[in-house]
Coordinates of C-alpha atoms in Angstrom, one line a residue:
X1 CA 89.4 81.3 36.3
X2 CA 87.3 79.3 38.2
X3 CA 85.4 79.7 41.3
X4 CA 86.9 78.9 44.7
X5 CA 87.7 75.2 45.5
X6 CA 85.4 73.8 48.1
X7 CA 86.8 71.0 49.7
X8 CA 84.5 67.7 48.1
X9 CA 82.2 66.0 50.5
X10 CA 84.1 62.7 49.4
X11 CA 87.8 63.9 49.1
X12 CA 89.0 60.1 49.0
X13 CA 86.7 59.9 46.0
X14 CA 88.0 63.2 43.8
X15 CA 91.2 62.5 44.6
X16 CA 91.6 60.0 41.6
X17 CA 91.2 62.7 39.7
X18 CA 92.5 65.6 41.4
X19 CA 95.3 64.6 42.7
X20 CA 97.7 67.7 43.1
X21 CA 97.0 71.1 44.8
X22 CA 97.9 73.3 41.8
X23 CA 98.0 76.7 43.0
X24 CA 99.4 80.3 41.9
X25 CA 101.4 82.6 44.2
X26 CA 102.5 86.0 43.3
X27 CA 105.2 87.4 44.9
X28 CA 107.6 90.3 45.4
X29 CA 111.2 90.4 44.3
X30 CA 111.4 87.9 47.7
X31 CA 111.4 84.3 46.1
X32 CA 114.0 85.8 43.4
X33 CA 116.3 87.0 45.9
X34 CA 116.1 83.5 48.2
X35 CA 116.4 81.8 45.0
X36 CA 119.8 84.4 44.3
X37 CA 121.6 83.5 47.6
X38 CA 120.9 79.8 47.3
X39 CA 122.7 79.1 44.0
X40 CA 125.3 81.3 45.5
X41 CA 125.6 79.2 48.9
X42 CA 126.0 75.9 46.2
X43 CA 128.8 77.3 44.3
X44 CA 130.7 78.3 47.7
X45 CA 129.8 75.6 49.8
X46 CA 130.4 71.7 50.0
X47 CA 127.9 71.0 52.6
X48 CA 124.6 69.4 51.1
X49 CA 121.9 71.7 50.6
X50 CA 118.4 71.6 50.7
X51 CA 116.5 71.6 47.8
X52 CA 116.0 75.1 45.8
X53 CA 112.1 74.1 46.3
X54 CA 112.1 73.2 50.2
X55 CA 114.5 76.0 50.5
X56 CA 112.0 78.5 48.9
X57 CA 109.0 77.4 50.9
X58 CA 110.2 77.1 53.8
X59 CA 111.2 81.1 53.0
X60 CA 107.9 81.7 51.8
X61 CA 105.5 80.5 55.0
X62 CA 108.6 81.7 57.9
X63 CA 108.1 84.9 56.8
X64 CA 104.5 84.5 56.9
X65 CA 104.3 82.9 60.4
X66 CA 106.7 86.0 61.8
X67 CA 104.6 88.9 60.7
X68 CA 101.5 86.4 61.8
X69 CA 102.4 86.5 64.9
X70 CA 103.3 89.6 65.3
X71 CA 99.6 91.1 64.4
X72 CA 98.2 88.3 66.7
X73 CA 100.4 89.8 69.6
X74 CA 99.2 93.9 68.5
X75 CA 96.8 95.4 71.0
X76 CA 93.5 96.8 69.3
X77 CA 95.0 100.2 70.2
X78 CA 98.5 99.4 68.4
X79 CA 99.6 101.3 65.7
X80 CA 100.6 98.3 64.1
X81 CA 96.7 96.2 65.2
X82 CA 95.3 100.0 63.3
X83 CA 97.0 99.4 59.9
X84 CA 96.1 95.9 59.6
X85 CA 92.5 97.0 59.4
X86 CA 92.8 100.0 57.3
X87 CA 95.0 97.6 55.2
X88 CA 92.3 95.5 55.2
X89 CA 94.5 92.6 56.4
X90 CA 92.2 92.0 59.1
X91 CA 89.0 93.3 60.1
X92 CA 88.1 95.6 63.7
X93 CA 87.7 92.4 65.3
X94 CA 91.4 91.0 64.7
X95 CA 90.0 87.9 61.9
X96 CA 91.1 87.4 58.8
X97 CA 89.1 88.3 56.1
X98 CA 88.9 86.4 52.9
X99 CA 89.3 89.2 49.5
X100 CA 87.9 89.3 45.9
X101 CA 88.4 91.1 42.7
X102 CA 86.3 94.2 41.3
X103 CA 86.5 93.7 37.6
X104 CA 84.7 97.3 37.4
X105 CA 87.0 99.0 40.0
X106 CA 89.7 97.4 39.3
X107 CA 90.6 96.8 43.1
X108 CA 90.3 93.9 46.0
X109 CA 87.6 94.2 48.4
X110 CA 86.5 92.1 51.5
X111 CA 84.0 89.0 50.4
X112 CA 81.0 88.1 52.4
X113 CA 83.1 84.6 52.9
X114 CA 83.2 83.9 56.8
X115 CA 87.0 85.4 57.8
X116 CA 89.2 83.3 60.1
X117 CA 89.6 83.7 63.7
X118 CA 93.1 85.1 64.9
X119 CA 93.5 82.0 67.0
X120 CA 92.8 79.9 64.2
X121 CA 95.3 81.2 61.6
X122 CA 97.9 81.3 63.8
X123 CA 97.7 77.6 64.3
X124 CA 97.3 77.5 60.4
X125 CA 100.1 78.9 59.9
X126 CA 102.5 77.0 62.3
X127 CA 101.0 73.5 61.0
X128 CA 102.4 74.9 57.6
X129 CA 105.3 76.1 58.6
X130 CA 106.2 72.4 60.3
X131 CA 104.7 70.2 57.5
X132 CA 106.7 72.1 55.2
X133 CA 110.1 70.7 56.4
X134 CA 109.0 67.8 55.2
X135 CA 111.6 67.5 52.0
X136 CA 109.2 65.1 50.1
X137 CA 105.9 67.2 50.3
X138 CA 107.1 69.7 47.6
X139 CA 107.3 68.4 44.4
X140 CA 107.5 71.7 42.4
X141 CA 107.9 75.3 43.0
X142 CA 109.3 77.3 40.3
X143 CA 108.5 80.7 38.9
X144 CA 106.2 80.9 35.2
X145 CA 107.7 84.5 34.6
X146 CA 109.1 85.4 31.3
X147 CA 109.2 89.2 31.9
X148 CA 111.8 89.7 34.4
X149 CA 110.6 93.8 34.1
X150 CA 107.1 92.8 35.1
X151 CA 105.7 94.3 38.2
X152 CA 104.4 90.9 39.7
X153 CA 105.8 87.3 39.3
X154 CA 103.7 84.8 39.4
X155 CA 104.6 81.0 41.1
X156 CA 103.4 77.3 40.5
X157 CA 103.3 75.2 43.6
X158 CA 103.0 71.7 43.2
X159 CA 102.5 69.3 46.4
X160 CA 102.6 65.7 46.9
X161 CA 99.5 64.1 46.2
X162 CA 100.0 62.5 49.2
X163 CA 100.0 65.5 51.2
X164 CA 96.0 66.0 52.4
X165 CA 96.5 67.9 55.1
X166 CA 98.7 70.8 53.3
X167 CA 96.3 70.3 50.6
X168 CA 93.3 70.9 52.9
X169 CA 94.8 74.0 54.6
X170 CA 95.9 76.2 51.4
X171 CA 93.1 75.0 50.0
X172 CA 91.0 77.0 52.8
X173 CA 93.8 79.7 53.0
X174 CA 92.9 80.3 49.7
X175 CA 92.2 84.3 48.3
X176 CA 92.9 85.1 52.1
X177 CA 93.8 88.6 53.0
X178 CA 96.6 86.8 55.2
X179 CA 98.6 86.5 51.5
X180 CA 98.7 90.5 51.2
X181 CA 101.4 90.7 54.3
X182 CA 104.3 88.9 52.1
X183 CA 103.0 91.0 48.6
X184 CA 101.2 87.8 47.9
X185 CA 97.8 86.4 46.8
X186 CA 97.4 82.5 47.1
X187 CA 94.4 81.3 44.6
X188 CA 93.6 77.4 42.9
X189 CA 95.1 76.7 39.4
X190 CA 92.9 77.0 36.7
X191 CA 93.0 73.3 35.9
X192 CA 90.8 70.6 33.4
X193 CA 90.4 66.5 33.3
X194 CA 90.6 64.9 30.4
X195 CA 87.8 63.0 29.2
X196 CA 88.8 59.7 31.2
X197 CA 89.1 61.4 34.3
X198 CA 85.4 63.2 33.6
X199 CA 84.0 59.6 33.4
X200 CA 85.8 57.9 36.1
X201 CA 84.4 61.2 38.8
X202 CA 81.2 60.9 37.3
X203 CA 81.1 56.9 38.0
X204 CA 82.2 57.7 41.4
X205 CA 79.6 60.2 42.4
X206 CA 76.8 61.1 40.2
X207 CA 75.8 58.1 38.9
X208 CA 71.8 57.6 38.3
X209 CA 69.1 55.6 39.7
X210 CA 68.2 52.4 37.0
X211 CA 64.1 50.9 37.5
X212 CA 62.4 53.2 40.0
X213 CA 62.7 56.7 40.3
X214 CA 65.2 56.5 37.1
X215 CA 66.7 60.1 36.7
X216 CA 66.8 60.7 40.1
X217 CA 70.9 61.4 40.7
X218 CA 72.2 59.3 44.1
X219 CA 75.0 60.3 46.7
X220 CA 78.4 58.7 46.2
X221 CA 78.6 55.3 47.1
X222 CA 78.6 54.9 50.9
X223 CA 80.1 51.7 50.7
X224 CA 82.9 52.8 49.2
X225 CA 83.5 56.0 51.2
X226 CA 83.1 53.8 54.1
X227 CA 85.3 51.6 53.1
X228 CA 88.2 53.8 52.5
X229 CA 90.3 55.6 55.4
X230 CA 89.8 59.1 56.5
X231 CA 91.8 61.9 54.7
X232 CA 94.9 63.1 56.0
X233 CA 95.9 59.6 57.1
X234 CA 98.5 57.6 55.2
X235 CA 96.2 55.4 52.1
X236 CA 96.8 51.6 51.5
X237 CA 96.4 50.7 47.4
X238 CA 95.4 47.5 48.4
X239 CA 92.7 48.4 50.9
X240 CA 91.5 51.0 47.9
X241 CA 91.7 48.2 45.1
X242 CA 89.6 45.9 47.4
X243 CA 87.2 49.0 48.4
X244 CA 86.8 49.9 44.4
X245 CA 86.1 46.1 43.7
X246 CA 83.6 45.4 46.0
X247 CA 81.9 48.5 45.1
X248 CA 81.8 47.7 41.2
X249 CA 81.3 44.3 41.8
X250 CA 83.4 43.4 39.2
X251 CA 82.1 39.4 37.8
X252 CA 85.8 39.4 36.4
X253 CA 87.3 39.3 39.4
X254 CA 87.2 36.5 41.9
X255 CA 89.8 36.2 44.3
X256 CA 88.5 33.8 47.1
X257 CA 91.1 31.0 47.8
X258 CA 91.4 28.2 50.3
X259 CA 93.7 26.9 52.8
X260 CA 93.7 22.8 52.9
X261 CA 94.9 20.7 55.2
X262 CA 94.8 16.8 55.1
X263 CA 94.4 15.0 57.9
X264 CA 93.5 11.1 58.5
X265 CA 92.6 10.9 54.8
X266 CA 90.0 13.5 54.9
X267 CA 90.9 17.6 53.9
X268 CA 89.8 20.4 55.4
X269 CA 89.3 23.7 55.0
X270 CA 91.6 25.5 57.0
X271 CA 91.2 29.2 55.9
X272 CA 89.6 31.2 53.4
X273 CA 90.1 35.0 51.2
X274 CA 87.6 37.2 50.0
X275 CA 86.5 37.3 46.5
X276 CA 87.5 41.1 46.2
X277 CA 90.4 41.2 48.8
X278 CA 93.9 41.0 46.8
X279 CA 96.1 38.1 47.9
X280 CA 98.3 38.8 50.5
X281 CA 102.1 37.3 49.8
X282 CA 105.5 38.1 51.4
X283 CA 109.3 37.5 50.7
X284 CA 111.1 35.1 53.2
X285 CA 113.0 36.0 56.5
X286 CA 115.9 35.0 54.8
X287 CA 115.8 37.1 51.5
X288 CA 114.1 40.2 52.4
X289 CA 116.9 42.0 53.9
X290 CA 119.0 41.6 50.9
X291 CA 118.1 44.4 48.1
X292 CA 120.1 42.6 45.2
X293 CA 117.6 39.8 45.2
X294 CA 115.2 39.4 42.3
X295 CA 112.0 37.8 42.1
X296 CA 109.1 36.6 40.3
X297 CA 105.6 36.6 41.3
X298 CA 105.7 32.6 40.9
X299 CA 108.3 32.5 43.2
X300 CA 106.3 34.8 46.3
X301 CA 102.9 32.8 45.3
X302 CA 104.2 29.3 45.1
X303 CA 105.6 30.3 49.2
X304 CA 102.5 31.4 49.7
X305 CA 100.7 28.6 48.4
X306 CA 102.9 26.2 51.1
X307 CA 102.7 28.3 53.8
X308 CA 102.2 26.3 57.6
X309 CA 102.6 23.3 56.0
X310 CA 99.2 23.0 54.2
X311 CA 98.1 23.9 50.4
X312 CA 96.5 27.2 49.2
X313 CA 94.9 28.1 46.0
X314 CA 92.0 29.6 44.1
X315 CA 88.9 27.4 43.6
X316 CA 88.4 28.8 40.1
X317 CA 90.4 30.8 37.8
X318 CA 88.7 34.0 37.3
X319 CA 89.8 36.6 34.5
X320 CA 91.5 39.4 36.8
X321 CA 93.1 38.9 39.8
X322 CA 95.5 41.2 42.1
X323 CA 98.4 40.5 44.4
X324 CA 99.6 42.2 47.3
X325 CA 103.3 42.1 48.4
X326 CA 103.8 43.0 52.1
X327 CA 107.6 44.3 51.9
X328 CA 107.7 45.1 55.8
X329 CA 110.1 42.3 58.0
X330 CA 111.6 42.4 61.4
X331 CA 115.0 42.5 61.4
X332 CA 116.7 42.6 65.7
X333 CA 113.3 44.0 66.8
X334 CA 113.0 46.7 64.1
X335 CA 110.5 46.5 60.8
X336 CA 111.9 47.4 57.7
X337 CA 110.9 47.3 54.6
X338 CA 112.6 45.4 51.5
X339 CA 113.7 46.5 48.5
X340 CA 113.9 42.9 46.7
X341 CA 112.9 43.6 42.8
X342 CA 110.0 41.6 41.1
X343 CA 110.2 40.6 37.9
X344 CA 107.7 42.0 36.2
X345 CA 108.0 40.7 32.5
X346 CA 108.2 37.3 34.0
X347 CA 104.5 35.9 33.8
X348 CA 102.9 34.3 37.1
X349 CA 101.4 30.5 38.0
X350 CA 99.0 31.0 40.0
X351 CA 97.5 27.6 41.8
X352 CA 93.6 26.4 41.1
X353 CA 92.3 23.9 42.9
X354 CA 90.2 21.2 40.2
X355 CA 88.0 19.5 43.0
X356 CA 87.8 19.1 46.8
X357 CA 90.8 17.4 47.3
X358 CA 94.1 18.6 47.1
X359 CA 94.6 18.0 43.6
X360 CA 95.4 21.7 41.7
X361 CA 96.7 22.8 38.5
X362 CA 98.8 26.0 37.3
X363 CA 97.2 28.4 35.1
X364 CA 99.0 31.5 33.5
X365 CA 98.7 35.0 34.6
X366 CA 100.3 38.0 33.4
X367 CA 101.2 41.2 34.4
X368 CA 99.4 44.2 33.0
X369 CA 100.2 46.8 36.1
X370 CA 101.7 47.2 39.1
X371 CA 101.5 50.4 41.9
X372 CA 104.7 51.1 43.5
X373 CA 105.2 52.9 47.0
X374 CA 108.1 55.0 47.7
X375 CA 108.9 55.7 51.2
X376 CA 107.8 55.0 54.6
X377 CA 104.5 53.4 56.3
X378 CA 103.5 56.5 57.7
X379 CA 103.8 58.1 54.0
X380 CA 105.4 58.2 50.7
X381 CA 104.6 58.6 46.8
X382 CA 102.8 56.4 44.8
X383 CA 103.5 55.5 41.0
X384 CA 101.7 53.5 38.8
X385 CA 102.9 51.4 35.6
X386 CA 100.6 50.0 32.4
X387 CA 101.9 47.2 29.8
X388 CA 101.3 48.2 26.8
X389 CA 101.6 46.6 23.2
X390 CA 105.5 46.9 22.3
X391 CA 105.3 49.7 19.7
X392 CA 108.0 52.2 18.6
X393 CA 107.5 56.2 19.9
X394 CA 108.0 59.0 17.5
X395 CA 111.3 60.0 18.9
X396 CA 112.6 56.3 17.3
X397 CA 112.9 54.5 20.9
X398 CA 110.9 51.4 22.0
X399 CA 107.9 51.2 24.5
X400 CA 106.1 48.5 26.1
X401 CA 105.2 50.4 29.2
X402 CA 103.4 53.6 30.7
X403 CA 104.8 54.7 34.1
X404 CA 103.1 57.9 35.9
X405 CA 104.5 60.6 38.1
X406 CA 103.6 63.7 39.9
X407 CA 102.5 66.2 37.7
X408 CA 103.3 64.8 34.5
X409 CA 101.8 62.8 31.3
X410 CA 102.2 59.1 31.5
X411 CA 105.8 58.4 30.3
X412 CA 106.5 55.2 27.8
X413 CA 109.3 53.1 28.7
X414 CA 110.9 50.0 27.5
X415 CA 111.7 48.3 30.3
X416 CA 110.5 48.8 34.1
X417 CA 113.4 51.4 36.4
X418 CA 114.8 49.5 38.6
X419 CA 113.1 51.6 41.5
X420 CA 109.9 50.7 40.6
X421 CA 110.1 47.0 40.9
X422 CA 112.3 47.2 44.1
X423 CA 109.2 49.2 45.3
X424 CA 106.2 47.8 43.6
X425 CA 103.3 46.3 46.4
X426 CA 100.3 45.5 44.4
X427 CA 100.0 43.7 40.8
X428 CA 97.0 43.5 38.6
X429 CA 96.9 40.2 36.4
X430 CA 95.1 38.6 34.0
X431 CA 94.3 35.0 32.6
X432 CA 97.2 34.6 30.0
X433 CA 93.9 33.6 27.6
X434 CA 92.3 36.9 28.2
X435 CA 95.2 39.2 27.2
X436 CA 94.5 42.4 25.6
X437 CA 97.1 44.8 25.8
X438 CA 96.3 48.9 25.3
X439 CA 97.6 50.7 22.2
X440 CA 99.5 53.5 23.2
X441 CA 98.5 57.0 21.6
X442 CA 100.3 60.2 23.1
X443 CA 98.2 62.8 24.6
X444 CA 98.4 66.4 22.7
X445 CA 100.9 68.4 24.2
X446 CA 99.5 71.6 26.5
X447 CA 101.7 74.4 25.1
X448 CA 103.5 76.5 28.2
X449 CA 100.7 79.1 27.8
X450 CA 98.0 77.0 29.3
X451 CA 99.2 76.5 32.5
X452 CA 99.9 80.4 33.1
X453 CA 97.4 82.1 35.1
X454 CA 95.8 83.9 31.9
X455 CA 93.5 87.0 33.1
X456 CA 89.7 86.6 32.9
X457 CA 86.7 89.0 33.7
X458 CA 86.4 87.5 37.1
X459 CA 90.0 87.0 37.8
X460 CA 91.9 90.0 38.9
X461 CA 94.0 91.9 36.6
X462 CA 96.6 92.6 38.7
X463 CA 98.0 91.6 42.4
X464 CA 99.7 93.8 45.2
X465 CA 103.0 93.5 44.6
X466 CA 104.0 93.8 48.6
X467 CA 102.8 94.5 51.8
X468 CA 101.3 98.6 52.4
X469 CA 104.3 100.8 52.8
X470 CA 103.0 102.0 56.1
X471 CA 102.3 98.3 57.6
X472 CA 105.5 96.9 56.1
X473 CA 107.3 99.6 58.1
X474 CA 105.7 98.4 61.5
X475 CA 106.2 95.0 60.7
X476 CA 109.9 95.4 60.4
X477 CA 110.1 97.4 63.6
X478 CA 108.1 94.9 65.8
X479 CA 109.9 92.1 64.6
X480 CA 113.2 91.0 62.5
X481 CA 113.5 90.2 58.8
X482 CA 112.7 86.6 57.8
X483 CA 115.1 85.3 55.0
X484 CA 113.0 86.0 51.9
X485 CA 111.3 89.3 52.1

């Protein structure tokens, strides 16, 4: 078990590498009985349903928010105000205390951790309760007991990794006494990063000084943080790949183009990119609205190259290079966003200019990953996809890509879903001469056991499995019965 998360100085940074908020919840027979009357509302019913997830969440923090508020509306003199503090729910000055485990006594007591202000957890506590309606921000919430006799249960929630802000606020509500009114206690999962991820955070923010003063660690790179966009807004992979880029600058990577126009026998530069900024292209007017179109990158850089009537290309061919597909279109005064597919097997011709006319030759580039976003501009999920060399798995099938997901090992695929590449915005290539695809080796399986909240010296042995009988009872009578509890 390890200590409490802190929320990282740079969270744009660690968020390559941590990027879901694992955490545990134990609670009473609650979740089991919401999770009861749901599958029975789905056999009876023929109306859609929310998800069993959503549906159990959204359980979970209304029944927190009602009791909330009722405390926050108890007079110090209150009966109800009086058991909260001898319950240690809150302390004599109505905040809410943060708790910790006494290996020796066996019992939770208050921590010297700064408790939260009554005015403050209520509007906790209603941001939750509103961000969780939000069908895409739960990607897993599901019960690890085996025991169905055991006096606790314990539960694995799983958010988007695109959800900062819910991150940010259960990541703070974290091993508060507020978790004791639902029989609950909210605490980080015990997770590790595998050896790739160790380098890549250790790149990113502890690097150390070469020449003068060598040994000396540095802060993260402020161009790179600056670069980025503040957390809790929605992330652009393009804006990151460019960030990243001109951070490392990368000598494989030269992206600067030109924009030529002829005129009265002489050309001119136009316009100009940036060596580390991806190249921006778009579908046509007259194709993006139609979702059974199918493209390659050829076809979205040659338009790009003829764009406003003049020529565009590269001044050199470099060995790496990234594309950026802007999907959004106006259609009668509304954007939307396409779903036209890209080919992604298909390789790409991307234009060079060979001296300072016009005159420009088409060198081969091919696809070796691709990020796909799934939803809306204000937010979504993001998915990622490797080429790999065509080899056959263990289980007899054929692979030549990795895709990722939420939550889960890199899954090898023959060909790239459908979804994906009526979704993918950004494309990493590289010179068709420089091609050296990954070998694929499967990860070692984590058996079920690891991701249980095993018991530790510092981690408590056991939980409260509900709310005091004497507050529970005050609760009920200064306030009705949220679904769940």
């Amino acid at each position: 078990d390890r200590p409490e998360v802190q929320l990282p100085a740079q969270p744009q940074l660690l968020a390559l590498v941590q990027q879901l908020a694992l955490l545990v919840l134990r609670h009473d027979r609650g979740l089991v009985n919401a999770t009861q009357t749901w599958q029975e509302q789905r056999k009876t019913t023929t109306v859609p349903l929310m998800t069993l997830r959503q549906h159990l969440t959204q359980c979970l923090f209304q029944d927190l928010m009602v009791k909330v508020l009722k405390i926050s509306e108890a007079k110090p003199g209150d009966p109800l105000f009086q058991t909260s503090v001898q319950s240690q729910v809150i302390d004599s000055e109505g905040n809410w205390p943060f708790l910790e485990w006494n290996a020796a006594t066996k019992t939770l007591h208050t921590s010297h951790k700064s408790p939260i202000s009554m005015t403050l957890m209520t509007q906790h506590v209603k941001e939750l309760v509103e961000m969780f309606k939000d069908p895409e921000l739960v990607m897993s919430f599901r019960s690890l007991q085996t025991n169905q006799e055991a006096p606790t249960c314990p539960w694995r929630l799983q958010l988007n990794p695109r959800a900062d802000r819910e991150w940010e606020l259960l990541n703070r509500l974290s091993r508060c006494s507020l978790w004791t009114l639902i029989g609950t206690m909210l605490k980080p999962h015990s997770l590790t990063q595998c050896g790739l991820a160790d380098t890549i955070q250790q790149a990113l923010g502890h690097q150390t000084r070469k020449g003068k003063g060598k040994g000396k660690s540095k802060q993260p790179s402020k161009q790179l943080q600056q670069k980025w966009v503040q957390r809790g807004q929605q992330q652009d992979a393009s804006e990151f790949a460019a960030a990243v880029l001109k951070w490392l600058n990368a000598p494989a990577v030269n992206m600067y183009w030109e924009r030529r126009l002829e005129e009265m026998n002489a050309v001119r530069t136009i316009d100009h990119g940036e060596t580390f900024m991806p190249i921006n292209i778009s579908f046509s007017a007259v194709n993006a609205h139609l979702p059974e179109m199918q493209f390659t990158l050829t076809d979205l850089v040659r338009r790009w190259m003829q764009a406003d009537g003049m020529i565009a290309a590269l001044t050199q061919a470099p060995t790496c290079l990234c594309l950026h597909l802007d999907r959004y279109y106006e259609l009668d005064g509304c954007i939307q966003k396409s779903s036209c597919m890209i080919n992604l097997e298909a390789g790409c011709d991307i234009p060079v200019f060979v001296d300072g006319t016009l005159r420009r030759e088409a060198v081969a580039y091919v696809v070796l990953a691709a990020t796909a976003h799934m939803g809306v501009d204000q937010g979504g999920h993001f998915q990622a996809i490797l080429k790999t060399r065509p080899a056959v798995q263990v289980t007899g099938g054929p692979m030549h890509w990795l895709i990722t997901n939420d939550g889960i090992a890199a899954t090898p695929t023959w060909q790239v879903p459908d979804r994906f590449s009526s979704c993918a915005t950004v494309f990493w290539l590289v010179r068709a001469d420089c091609v050296n695809l990954h070998t694929y080796r499967p990860l070692p399986q984590m058996p079920d056991d690891d991701i249980t909240d095993a018991p530790s010296d510092s981690a408590p042995q056991a939980q409260p499995t509900g709310v005091p009988s004497t507050l529970r009872k005050q609760l009920v009578q200064h306030g009705p019965k949220s679904v769940g509890n």
